[in-house]
Coordinates of C-alpha atoms and ligand atoms in Angstrom, one line a residue:
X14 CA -54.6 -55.8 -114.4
X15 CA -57.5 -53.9 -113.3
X16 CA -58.6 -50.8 -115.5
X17 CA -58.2 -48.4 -112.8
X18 CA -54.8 -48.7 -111.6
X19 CA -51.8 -47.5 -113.6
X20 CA -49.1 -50.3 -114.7
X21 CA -45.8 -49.2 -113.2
X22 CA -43.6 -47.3 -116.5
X23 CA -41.4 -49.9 -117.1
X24 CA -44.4 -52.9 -117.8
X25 CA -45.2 -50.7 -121.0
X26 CA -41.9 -49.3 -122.0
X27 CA -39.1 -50.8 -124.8
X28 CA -35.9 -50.4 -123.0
X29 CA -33.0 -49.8 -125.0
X30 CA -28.9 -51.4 -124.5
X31 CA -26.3 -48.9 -125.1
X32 CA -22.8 -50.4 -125.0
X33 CA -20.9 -47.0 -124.1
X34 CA -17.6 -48.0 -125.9
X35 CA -19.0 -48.3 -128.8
X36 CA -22.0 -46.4 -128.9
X37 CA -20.3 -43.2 -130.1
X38 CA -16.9 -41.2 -129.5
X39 CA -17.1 -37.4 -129.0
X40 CA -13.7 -37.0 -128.5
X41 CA -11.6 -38.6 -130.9
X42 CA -10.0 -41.4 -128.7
X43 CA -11.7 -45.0 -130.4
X44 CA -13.6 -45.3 -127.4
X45 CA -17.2 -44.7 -126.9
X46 CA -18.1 -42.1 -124.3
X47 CA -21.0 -40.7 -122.2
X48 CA -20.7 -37.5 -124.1
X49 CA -21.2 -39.7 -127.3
X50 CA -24.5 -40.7 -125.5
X51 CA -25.6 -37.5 -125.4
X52 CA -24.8 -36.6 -128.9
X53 CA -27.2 -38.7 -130.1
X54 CA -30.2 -39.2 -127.9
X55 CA -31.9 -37.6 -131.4
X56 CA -31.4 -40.8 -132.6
X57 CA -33.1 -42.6 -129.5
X58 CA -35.5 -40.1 -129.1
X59 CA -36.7 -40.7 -133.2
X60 CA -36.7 -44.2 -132.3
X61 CA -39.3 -43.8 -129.7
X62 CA -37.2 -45.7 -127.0
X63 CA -38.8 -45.1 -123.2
X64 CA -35.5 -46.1 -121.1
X65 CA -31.3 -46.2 -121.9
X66 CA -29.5 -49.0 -120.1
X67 CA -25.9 -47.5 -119.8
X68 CA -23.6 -50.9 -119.4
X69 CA -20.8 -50.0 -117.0
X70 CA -19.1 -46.9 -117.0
X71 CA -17.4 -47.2 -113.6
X72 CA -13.9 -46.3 -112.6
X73 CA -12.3 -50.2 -114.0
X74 CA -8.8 -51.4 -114.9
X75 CA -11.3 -53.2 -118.0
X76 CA -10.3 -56.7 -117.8
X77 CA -13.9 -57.0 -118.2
X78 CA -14.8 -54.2 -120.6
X79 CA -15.8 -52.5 -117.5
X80 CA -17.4 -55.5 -115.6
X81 CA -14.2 -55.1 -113.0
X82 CA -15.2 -52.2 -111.1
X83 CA -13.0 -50.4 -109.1
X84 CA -15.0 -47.7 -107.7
X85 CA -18.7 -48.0 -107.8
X86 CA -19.3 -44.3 -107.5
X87 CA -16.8 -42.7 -109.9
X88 CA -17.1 -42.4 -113.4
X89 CA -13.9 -44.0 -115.6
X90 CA -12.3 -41.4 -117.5
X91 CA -12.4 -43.3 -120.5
X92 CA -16.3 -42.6 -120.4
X93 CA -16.2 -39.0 -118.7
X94 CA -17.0 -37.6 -115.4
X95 CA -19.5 -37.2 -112.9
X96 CA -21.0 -34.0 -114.2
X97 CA -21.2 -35.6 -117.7
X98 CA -23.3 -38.4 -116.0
X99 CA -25.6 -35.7 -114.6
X100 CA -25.8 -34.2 -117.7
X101 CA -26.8 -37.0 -119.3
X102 CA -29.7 -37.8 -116.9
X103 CA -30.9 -34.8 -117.4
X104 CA -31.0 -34.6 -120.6
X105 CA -32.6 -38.3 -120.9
X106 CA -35.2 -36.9 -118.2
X107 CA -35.9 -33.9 -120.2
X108 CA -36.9 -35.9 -123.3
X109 CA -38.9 -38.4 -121.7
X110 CA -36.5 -40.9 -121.6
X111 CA -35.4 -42.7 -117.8
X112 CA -32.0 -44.0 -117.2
X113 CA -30.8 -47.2 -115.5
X114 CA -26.8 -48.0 -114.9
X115 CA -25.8 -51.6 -114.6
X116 CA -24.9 -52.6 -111.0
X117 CA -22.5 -55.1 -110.9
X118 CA -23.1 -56.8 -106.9
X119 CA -21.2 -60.2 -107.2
X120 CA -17.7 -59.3 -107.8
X121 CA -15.1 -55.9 -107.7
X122 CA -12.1 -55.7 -109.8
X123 CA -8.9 -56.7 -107.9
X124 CA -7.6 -53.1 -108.0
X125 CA -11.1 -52.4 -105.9
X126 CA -9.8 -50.7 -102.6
X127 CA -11.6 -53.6 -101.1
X128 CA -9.6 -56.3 -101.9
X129 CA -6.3 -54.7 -102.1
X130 CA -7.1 -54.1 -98.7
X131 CA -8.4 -57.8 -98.3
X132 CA -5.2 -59.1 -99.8
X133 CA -3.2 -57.4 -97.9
X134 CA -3.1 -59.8 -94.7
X135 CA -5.4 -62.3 -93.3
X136 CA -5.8 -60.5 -90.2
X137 CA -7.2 -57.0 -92.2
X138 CA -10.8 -55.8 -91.5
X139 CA -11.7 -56.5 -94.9
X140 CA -10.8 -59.9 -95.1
X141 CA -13.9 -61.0 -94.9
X142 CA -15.4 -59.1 -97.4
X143 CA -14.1 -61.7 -100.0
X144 CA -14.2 -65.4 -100.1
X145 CA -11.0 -66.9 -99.2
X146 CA -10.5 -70.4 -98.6
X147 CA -7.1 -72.9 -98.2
X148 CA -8.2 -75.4 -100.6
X149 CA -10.0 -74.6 -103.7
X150 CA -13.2 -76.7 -104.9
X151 CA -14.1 -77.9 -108.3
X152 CA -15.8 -74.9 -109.6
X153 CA -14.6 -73.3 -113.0
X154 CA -15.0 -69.6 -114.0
X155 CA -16.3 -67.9 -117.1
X156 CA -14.7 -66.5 -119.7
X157 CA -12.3 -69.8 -120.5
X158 CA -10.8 -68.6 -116.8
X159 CA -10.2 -72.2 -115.8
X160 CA -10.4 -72.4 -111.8
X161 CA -12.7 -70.3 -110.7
X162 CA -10.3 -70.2 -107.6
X163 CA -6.6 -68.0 -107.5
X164 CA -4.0 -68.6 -105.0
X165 CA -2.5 -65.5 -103.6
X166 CA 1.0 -65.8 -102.6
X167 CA 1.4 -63.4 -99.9
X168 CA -1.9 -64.4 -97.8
X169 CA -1.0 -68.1 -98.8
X170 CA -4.8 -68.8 -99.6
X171 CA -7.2 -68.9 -102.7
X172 CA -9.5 -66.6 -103.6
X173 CA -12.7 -66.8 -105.5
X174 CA -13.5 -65.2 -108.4
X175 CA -16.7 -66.6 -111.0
X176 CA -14.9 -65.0 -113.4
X177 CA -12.1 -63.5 -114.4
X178 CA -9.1 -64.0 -111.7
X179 CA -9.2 -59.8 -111.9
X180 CA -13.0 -60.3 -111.1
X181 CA -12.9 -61.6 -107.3
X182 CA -16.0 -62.3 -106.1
X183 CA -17.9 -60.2 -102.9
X184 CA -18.6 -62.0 -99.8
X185 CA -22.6 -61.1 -99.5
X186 CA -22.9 -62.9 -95.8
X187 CA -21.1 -59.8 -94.1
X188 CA -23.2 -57.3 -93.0
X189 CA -20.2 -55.0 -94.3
X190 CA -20.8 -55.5 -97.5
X191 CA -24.2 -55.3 -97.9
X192 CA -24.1 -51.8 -96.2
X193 CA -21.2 -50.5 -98.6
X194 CA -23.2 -51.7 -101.8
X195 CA -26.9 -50.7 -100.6
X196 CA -24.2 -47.3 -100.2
X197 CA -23.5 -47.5 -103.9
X198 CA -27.2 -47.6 -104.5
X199 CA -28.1 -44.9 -102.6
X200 CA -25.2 -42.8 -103.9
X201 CA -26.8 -43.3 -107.7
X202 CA -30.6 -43.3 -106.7
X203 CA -29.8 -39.7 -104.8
X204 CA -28.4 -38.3 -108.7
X205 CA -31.6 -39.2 -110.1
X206 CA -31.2 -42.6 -111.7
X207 CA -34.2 -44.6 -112.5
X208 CA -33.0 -47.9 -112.0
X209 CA -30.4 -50.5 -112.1
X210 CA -29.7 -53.9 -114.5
X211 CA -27.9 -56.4 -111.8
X212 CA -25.2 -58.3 -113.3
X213 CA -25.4 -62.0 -112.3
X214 CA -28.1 -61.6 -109.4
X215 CA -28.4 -65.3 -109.2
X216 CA -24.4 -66.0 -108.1
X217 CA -24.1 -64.3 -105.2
X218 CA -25.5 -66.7 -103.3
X219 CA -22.5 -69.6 -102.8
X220 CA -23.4 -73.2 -101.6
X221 CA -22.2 -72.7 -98.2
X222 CA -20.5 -75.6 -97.9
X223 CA -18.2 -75.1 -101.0
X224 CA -18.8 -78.9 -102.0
X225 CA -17.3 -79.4 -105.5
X226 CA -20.1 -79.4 -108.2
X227 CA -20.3 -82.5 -110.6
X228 CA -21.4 -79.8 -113.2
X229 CA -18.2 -78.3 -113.2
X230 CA -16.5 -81.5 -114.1
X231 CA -17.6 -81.4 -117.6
X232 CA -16.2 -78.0 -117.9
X233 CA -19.3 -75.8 -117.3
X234 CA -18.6 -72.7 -115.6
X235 CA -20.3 -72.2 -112.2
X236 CA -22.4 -69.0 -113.0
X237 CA -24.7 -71.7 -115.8
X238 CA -26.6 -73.0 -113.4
X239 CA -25.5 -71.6 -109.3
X240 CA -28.8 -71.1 -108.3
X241 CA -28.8 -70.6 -104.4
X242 CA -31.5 -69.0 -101.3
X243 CA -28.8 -66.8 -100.3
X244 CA -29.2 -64.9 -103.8
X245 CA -32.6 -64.1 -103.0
X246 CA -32.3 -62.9 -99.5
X247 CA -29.4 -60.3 -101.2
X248 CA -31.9 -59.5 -103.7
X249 CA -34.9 -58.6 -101.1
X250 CA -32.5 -56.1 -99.3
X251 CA -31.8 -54.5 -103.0
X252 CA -35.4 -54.2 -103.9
X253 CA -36.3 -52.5 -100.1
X254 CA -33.6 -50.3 -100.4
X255 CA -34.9 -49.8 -104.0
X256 CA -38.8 -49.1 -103.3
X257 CA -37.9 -46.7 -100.6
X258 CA -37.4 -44.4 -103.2
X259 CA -39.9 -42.4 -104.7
X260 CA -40.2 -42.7 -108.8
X261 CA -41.1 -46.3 -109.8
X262 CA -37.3 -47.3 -109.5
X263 CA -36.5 -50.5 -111.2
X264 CA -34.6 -53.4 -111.0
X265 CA -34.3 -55.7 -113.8
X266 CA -31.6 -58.8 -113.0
X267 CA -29.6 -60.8 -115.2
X268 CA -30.1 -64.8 -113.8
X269 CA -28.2 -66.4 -116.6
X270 CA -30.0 -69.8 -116.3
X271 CA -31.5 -71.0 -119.4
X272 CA -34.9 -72.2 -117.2
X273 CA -37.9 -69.8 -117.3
X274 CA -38.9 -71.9 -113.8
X275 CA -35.7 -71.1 -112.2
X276 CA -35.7 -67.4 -113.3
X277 CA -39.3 -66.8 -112.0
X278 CA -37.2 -67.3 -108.2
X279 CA -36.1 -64.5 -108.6
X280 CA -39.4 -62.5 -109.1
X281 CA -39.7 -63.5 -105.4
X282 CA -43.1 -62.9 -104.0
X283 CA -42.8 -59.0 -105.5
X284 CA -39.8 -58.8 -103.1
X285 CA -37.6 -59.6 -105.4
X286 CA -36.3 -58.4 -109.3
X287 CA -39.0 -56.3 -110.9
X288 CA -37.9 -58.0 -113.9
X289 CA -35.9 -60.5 -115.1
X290 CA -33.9 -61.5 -118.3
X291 CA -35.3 -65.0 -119.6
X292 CA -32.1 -65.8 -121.9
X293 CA -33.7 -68.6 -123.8
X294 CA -34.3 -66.7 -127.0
X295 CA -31.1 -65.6 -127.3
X296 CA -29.7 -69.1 -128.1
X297 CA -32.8 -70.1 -130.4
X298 CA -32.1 -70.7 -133.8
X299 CA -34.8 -68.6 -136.0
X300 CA -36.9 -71.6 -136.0
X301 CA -41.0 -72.4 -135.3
X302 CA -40.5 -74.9 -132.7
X303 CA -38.1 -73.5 -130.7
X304 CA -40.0 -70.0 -130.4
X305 CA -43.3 -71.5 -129.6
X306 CA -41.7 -73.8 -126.8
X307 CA -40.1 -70.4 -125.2
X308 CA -43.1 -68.1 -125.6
X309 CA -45.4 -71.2 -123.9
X310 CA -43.0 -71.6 -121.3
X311 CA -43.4 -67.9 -120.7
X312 CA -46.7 -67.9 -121.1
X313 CA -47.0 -70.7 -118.3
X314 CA -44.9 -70.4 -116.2
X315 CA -44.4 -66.0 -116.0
X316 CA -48.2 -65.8 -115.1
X317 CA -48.7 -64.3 -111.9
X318 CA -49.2 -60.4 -112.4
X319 CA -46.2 -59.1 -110.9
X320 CA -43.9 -61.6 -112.9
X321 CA -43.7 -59.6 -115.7
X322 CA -41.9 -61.2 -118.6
X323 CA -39.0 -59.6 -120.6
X324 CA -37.9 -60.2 -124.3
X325 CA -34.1 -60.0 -125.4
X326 CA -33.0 -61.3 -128.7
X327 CA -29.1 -59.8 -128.8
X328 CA -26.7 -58.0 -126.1
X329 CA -23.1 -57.4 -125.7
X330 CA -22.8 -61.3 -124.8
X331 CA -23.8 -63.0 -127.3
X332 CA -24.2 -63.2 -131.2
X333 CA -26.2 -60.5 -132.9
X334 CA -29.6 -62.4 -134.0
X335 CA -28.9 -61.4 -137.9
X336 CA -25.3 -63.2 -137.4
X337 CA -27.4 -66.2 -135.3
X338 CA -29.7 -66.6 -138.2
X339 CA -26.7 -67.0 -140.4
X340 CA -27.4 -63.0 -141.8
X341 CA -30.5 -63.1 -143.0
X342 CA -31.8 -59.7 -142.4
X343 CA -35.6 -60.9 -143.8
X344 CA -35.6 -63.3 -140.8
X345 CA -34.2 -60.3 -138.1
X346 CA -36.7 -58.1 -139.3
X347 CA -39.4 -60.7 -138.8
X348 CA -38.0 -61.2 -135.2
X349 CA -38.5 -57.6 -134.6
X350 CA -42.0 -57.8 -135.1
X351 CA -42.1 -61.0 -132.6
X352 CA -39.6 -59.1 -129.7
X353 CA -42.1 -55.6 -130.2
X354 CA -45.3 -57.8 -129.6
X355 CA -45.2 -60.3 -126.9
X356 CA -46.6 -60.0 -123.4
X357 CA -43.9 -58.1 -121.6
X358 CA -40.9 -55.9 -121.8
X359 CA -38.7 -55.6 -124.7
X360 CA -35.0 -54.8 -125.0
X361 CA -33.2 -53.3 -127.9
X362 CA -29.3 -53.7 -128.1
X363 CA -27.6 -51.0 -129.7
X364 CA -27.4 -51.8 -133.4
X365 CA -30.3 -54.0 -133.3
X366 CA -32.4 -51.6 -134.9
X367 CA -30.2 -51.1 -137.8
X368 CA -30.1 -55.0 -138.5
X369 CA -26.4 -55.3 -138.0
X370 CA -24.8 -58.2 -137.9
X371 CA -21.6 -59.2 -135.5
X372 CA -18.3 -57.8 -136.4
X373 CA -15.5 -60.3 -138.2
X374 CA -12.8 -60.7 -134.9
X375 CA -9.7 -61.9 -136.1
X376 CA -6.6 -63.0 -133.8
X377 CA -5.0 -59.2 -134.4
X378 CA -8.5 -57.5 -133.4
X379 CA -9.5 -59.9 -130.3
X380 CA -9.9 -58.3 -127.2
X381 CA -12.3 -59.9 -125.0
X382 CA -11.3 -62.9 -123.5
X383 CA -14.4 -64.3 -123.9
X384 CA -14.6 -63.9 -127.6
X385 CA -17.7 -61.7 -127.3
X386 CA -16.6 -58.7 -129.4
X387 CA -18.3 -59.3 -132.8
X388 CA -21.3 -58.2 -131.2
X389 CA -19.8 -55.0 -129.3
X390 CA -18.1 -53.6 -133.0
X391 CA -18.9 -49.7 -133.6
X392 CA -22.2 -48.4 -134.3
X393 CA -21.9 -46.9 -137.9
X394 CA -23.6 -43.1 -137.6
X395 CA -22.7 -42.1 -140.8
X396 CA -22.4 -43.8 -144.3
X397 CA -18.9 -42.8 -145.5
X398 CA -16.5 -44.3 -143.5
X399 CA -15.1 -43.7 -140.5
X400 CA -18.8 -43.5 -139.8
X401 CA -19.1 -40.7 -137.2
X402 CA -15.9 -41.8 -135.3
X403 CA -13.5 -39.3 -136.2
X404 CA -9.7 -39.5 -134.6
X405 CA -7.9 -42.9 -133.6
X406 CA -9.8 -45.4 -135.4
X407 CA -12.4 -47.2 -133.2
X408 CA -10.8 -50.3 -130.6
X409 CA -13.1 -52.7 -132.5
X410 CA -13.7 -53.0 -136.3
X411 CA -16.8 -51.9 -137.7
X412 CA -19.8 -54.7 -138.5
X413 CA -20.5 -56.3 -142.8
X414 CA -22.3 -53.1 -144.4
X415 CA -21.4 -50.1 -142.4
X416 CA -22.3 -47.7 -145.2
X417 CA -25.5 -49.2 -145.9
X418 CA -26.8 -49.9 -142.7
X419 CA -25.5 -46.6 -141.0
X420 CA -28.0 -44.5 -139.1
X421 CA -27.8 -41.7 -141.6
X422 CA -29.0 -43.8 -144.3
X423 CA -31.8 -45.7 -142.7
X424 CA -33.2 -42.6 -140.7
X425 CA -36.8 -41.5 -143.4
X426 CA -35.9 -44.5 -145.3
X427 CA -39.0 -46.6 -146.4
X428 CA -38.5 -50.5 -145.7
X429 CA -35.1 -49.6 -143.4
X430 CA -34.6 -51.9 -140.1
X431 CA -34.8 -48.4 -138.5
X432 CA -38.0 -47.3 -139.6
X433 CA -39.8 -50.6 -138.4
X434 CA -38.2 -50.7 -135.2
X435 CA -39.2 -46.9 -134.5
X436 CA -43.0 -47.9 -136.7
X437 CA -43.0 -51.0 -134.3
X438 CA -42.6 -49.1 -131.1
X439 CA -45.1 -46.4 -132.4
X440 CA -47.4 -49.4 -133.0
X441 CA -47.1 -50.5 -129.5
X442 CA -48.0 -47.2 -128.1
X443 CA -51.1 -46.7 -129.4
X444 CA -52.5 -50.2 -128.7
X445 CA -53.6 -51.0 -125.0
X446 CA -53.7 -54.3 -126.1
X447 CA -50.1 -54.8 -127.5
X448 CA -48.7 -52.8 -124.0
X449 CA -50.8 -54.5 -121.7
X450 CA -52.8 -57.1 -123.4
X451 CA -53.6 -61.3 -122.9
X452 CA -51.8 -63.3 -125.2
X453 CA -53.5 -66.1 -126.8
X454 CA -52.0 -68.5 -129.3
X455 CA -53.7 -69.1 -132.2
X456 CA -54.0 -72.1 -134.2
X457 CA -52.2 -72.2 -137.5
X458 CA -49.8 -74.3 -139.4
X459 CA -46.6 -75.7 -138.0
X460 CA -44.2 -73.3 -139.7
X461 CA -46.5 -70.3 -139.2
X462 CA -46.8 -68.5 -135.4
X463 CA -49.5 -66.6 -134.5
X464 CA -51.6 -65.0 -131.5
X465 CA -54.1 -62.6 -130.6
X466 CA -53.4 -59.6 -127.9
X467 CA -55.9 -58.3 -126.6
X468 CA -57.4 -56.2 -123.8
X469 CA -60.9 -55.0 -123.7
X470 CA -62.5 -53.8 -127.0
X471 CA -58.5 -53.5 -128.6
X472 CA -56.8 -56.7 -130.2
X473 CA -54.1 -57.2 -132.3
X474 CA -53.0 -60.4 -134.4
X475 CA -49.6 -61.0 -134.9
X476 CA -48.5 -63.6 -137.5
X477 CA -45.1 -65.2 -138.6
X478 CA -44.2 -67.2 -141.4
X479 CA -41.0 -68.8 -140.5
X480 CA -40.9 -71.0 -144.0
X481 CA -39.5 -69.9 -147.2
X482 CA -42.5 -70.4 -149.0
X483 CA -45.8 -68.2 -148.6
X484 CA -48.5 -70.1 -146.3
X485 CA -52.0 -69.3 -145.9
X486 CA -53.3 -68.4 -142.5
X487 CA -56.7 -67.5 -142.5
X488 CA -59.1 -65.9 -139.9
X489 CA -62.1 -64.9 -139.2
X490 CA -63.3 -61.0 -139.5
X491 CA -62.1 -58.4 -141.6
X492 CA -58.3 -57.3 -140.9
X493 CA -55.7 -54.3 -142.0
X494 CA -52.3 -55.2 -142.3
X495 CA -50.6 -52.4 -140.0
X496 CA -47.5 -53.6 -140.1
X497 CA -45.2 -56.2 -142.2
X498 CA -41.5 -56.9 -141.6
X499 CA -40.5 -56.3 -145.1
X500 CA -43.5 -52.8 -145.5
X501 CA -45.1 -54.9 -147.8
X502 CA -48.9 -54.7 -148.0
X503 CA -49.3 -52.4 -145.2
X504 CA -52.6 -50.3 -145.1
X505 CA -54.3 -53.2 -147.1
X506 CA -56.4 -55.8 -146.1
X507 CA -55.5 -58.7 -144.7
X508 CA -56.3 -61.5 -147.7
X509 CA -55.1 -64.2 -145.7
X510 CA -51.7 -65.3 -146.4
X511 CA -48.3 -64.9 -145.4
X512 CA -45.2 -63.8 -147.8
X513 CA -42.0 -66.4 -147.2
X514 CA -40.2 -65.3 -144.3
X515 CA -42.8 -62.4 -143.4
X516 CA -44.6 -61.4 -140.0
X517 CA -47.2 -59.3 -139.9
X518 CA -49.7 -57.1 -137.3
X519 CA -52.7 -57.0 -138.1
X520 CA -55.6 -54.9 -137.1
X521 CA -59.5 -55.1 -136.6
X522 CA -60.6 -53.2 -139.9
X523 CA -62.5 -50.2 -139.3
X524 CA -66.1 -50.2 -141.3
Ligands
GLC601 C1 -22.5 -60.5 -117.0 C2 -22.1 -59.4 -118.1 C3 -20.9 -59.8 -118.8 C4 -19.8 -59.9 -117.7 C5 -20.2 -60.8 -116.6 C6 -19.3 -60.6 -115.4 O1 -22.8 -61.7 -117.6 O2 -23.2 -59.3 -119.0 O3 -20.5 -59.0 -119.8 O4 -18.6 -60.4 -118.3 O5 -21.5 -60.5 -116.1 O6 -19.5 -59.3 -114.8
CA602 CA1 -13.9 -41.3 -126.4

């Protein structure tokens, strides 16, 4: 980076996840809401967040929790309306805060005008605008779907679908349907959004020839690995149409291959994703080896200057981290201080910065078909229960330790998850170096991580202690411990060793 020119907003910023149904309710129904949003952007703004990523909130029949869309430029009424969209934006804009939705390019919902329309005979205009074949391939869908192919019975044909059969998949090679979506984008970017998060970027590219995949035969779902030139030529038209507008508008995509070589692709030559998820962290086990290996990779491979790196430990997918590292909270905490000060942008999933852990799911309480709702349970506002969600109870059952990990509770609280997630962010804005910084890894011993940001005359050294015992890790100079996972220490110097389980950031000491 050269000192005179300004990084682009989002290369500095911590971007936050909120999971709208079960963010917050305003009005009584279970079900998160956009007005809930906006009842507690105090909350965000105390945190220090710089962006809100809204997961869908589209007009959707919610086979998918809202990942089957059925009108792109509606709001559902679950979540609101269009002028409580507007008023969240901009109320988000007047604090500071940008907004980005989640853009879902690779498939409808089948109640989608589209493909009811491109159901409805083989010879309608918008036949084309889905994949329809008369024999189905090998390839398997997500979310235990089986074939990722459907046969419809009045058409006599199959259709695709990645995912769920309600979940059938665009047809990107007609000209039609680029136009109608680069619509959608236009229609959001015009109401002042700041950005979009593209679901599954990397499958809307299909292998032309529909060959069967050998990877499917051991049950892998398609979407793992497709990985196709087609994707990125879609993803160049999104990021013209993008950078035509005025504001820094982002696009960050979701390319769910666990390879940090495949997901640079999709940075193209900056004609391509502004940033990317790199998903490898949130499988790792809270373990020295694995972490370095991902950071290095990172490090390696995410190099050029306009591949800028992301960091994601949790999301409405997948395990919470606390659950992952089988509830310790010591070890999330210390993970916090690793996701707040690596080279590139951090995201926070609602709840993160409380330390919760996944919700228990029994049969009675399932509702994803994907078995991903531990993670999606109620965010707990208030310590006595029902924890800010007045009315019907909430459509998911609240995460282990709602009353002592509530909002209310942590918010002031020394040692809270909350305070050093909002002292970590704080951190990060007053160090050059931590925003924008080299990272250099440093030696120490096996179980211990640590490396030195650093840009110009500011550096920061950031250590982990992954054991259960203390270690030593000594350095040279005179340091201030400015932050530590657990608040122990802080303000003091640095006397060269690491408490079990700690991490630490530590500063040049001032003379
Ligand atoms: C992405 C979303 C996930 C959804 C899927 C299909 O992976 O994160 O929640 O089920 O795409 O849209
Ligand atoms: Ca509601």
């Amino acid at each position: 980076m050269s000192e005179s020119t300004q990084p682009p907003w989002w290369k500095g910023a911590t971007i936050y996840q909120i999971y709208p149904r079960s963010f917050a309710d305003s009005n009584g129904d279970g079900i998160g809401d956009l007005n809930g949003v906006l009842r507690h952007l105090d909350h965000l703004q105390h945190l220090g967040v710089d962006a809100l990523w809204l997961s869908p909130i589209f007009r959707s029949p919610m086979a998918d929790a809202g990942y089957d869309i059925s009108d792109y430029c509606d709001i559902d009424p679950l979540f609101g309306s269009l002028e409580d969209i507007d008023r969240l934006i901009a109320e988000a804009h007047a604090r500071g805060m940008r907004l980005l939705l989640d853009f879902v390019p690779n498939h409808t919902s089948d109640q989608h005008p589209w493909f009811v329309e491109s159901r409805s005979s083989r010879d309608n205009p918008k036949r084309d605008w889905y994949i329809w074949r008369d024999e189905p391939n090998n390839w398997r869908a997500a979310l235990n779907a089986g074939s990722a192919w459907s046969w419809d019975e009045h058409t006599q044909q199959y259709y695709l679908h990645l995912f769920l059969p309600e979940q059938p998949d665009l047809n990107w090679r007609n000209p039609q349907v680029v136009e109608a979506m680069h619509d959608v984008l236009r229609f959001w970017l015009d109401r002042g959004i700041d950005g979009f998060r593209v679901d599954v970027i990397h499958c809307t590219g299909k292998e032309p020839s529909f060959a069967d995949d050998p990877r499917c035969l051991a049950g892998q779902p398609l979407v793992e690995f497709n990985d196709q030139p087609y994707s990125h030529e879609v993803l160049r038209g999104l990021r013209r149409l993008v950078d035509s507008y005025p504001g820094e508008r982002v696009l960050v995509g979701e390319v769910n291959i666990r390879s940090t070589e495949r997901v640079l692709q999709y940075y193209g030559a900056s004609d391509e994703l502004h940033m990317s998820f790199n998903f490898q962290p949130l499988d790792a086990p809270w373990e020295p080896v694995m972490f370095r290996t991902c950071i290095r990779d990172v490090e390696t491979l995410l190099k050029p200057a306009d591949a800028w790196p992301t960091w994601v430990l949790s999301n409405h997918d997948n395990h919470r981290q606390r659950s992952r590292y089988h509830g310790s909270l010591r070890s999330a905490q210390a993970a916090a201080v690793l996701l707040l000060t690596l080279r590139g942008t951090p995201f926070i999933f609602q709840g993160e910065e409380l330390g919760l852990e996944d919700a228990l799911i029994t049969p009675e309480t399932q509702v994803d078909p994907g078995g991903r709702d531990g993670c999606r349970a109620p965010i707990p506002w208030l310590a006595a229960p029902p924890h800010g969600w007045e009315g019907d109870e909430p459509w998911l059952p609240f995460p282990p330790e709602s009353d002592e990990l509530a909002a209310e509770r942590q918010r002031h609280a020394p040692g809270s998850t909350l305070e050093l997630y909002r002292r970590l962010i704080e951190a990060r804005k007053r160090s050059p170096a931590l925003l924008h910084g080299d990272w250099e890894e440093l030696p120490s011993h096996p179980n211990v991580l640590a490396y030195r940001r650093q840009l110009g005359e500011d550096q920061r050294v950031v250590c982990l202690n992954f054991a259960d015992e203390p270690h030593a890790f000594p350095i040279n100079g005179h340091w201030r411990i400015e932050i530590a996972s657990d608040a122990q220490g802080e303000d003091e110097t640095y006397a060269g060793e690491l408490a079990a389980g700690q991490a630490l950031i530590l500063s040049p000491e001032e003379h």
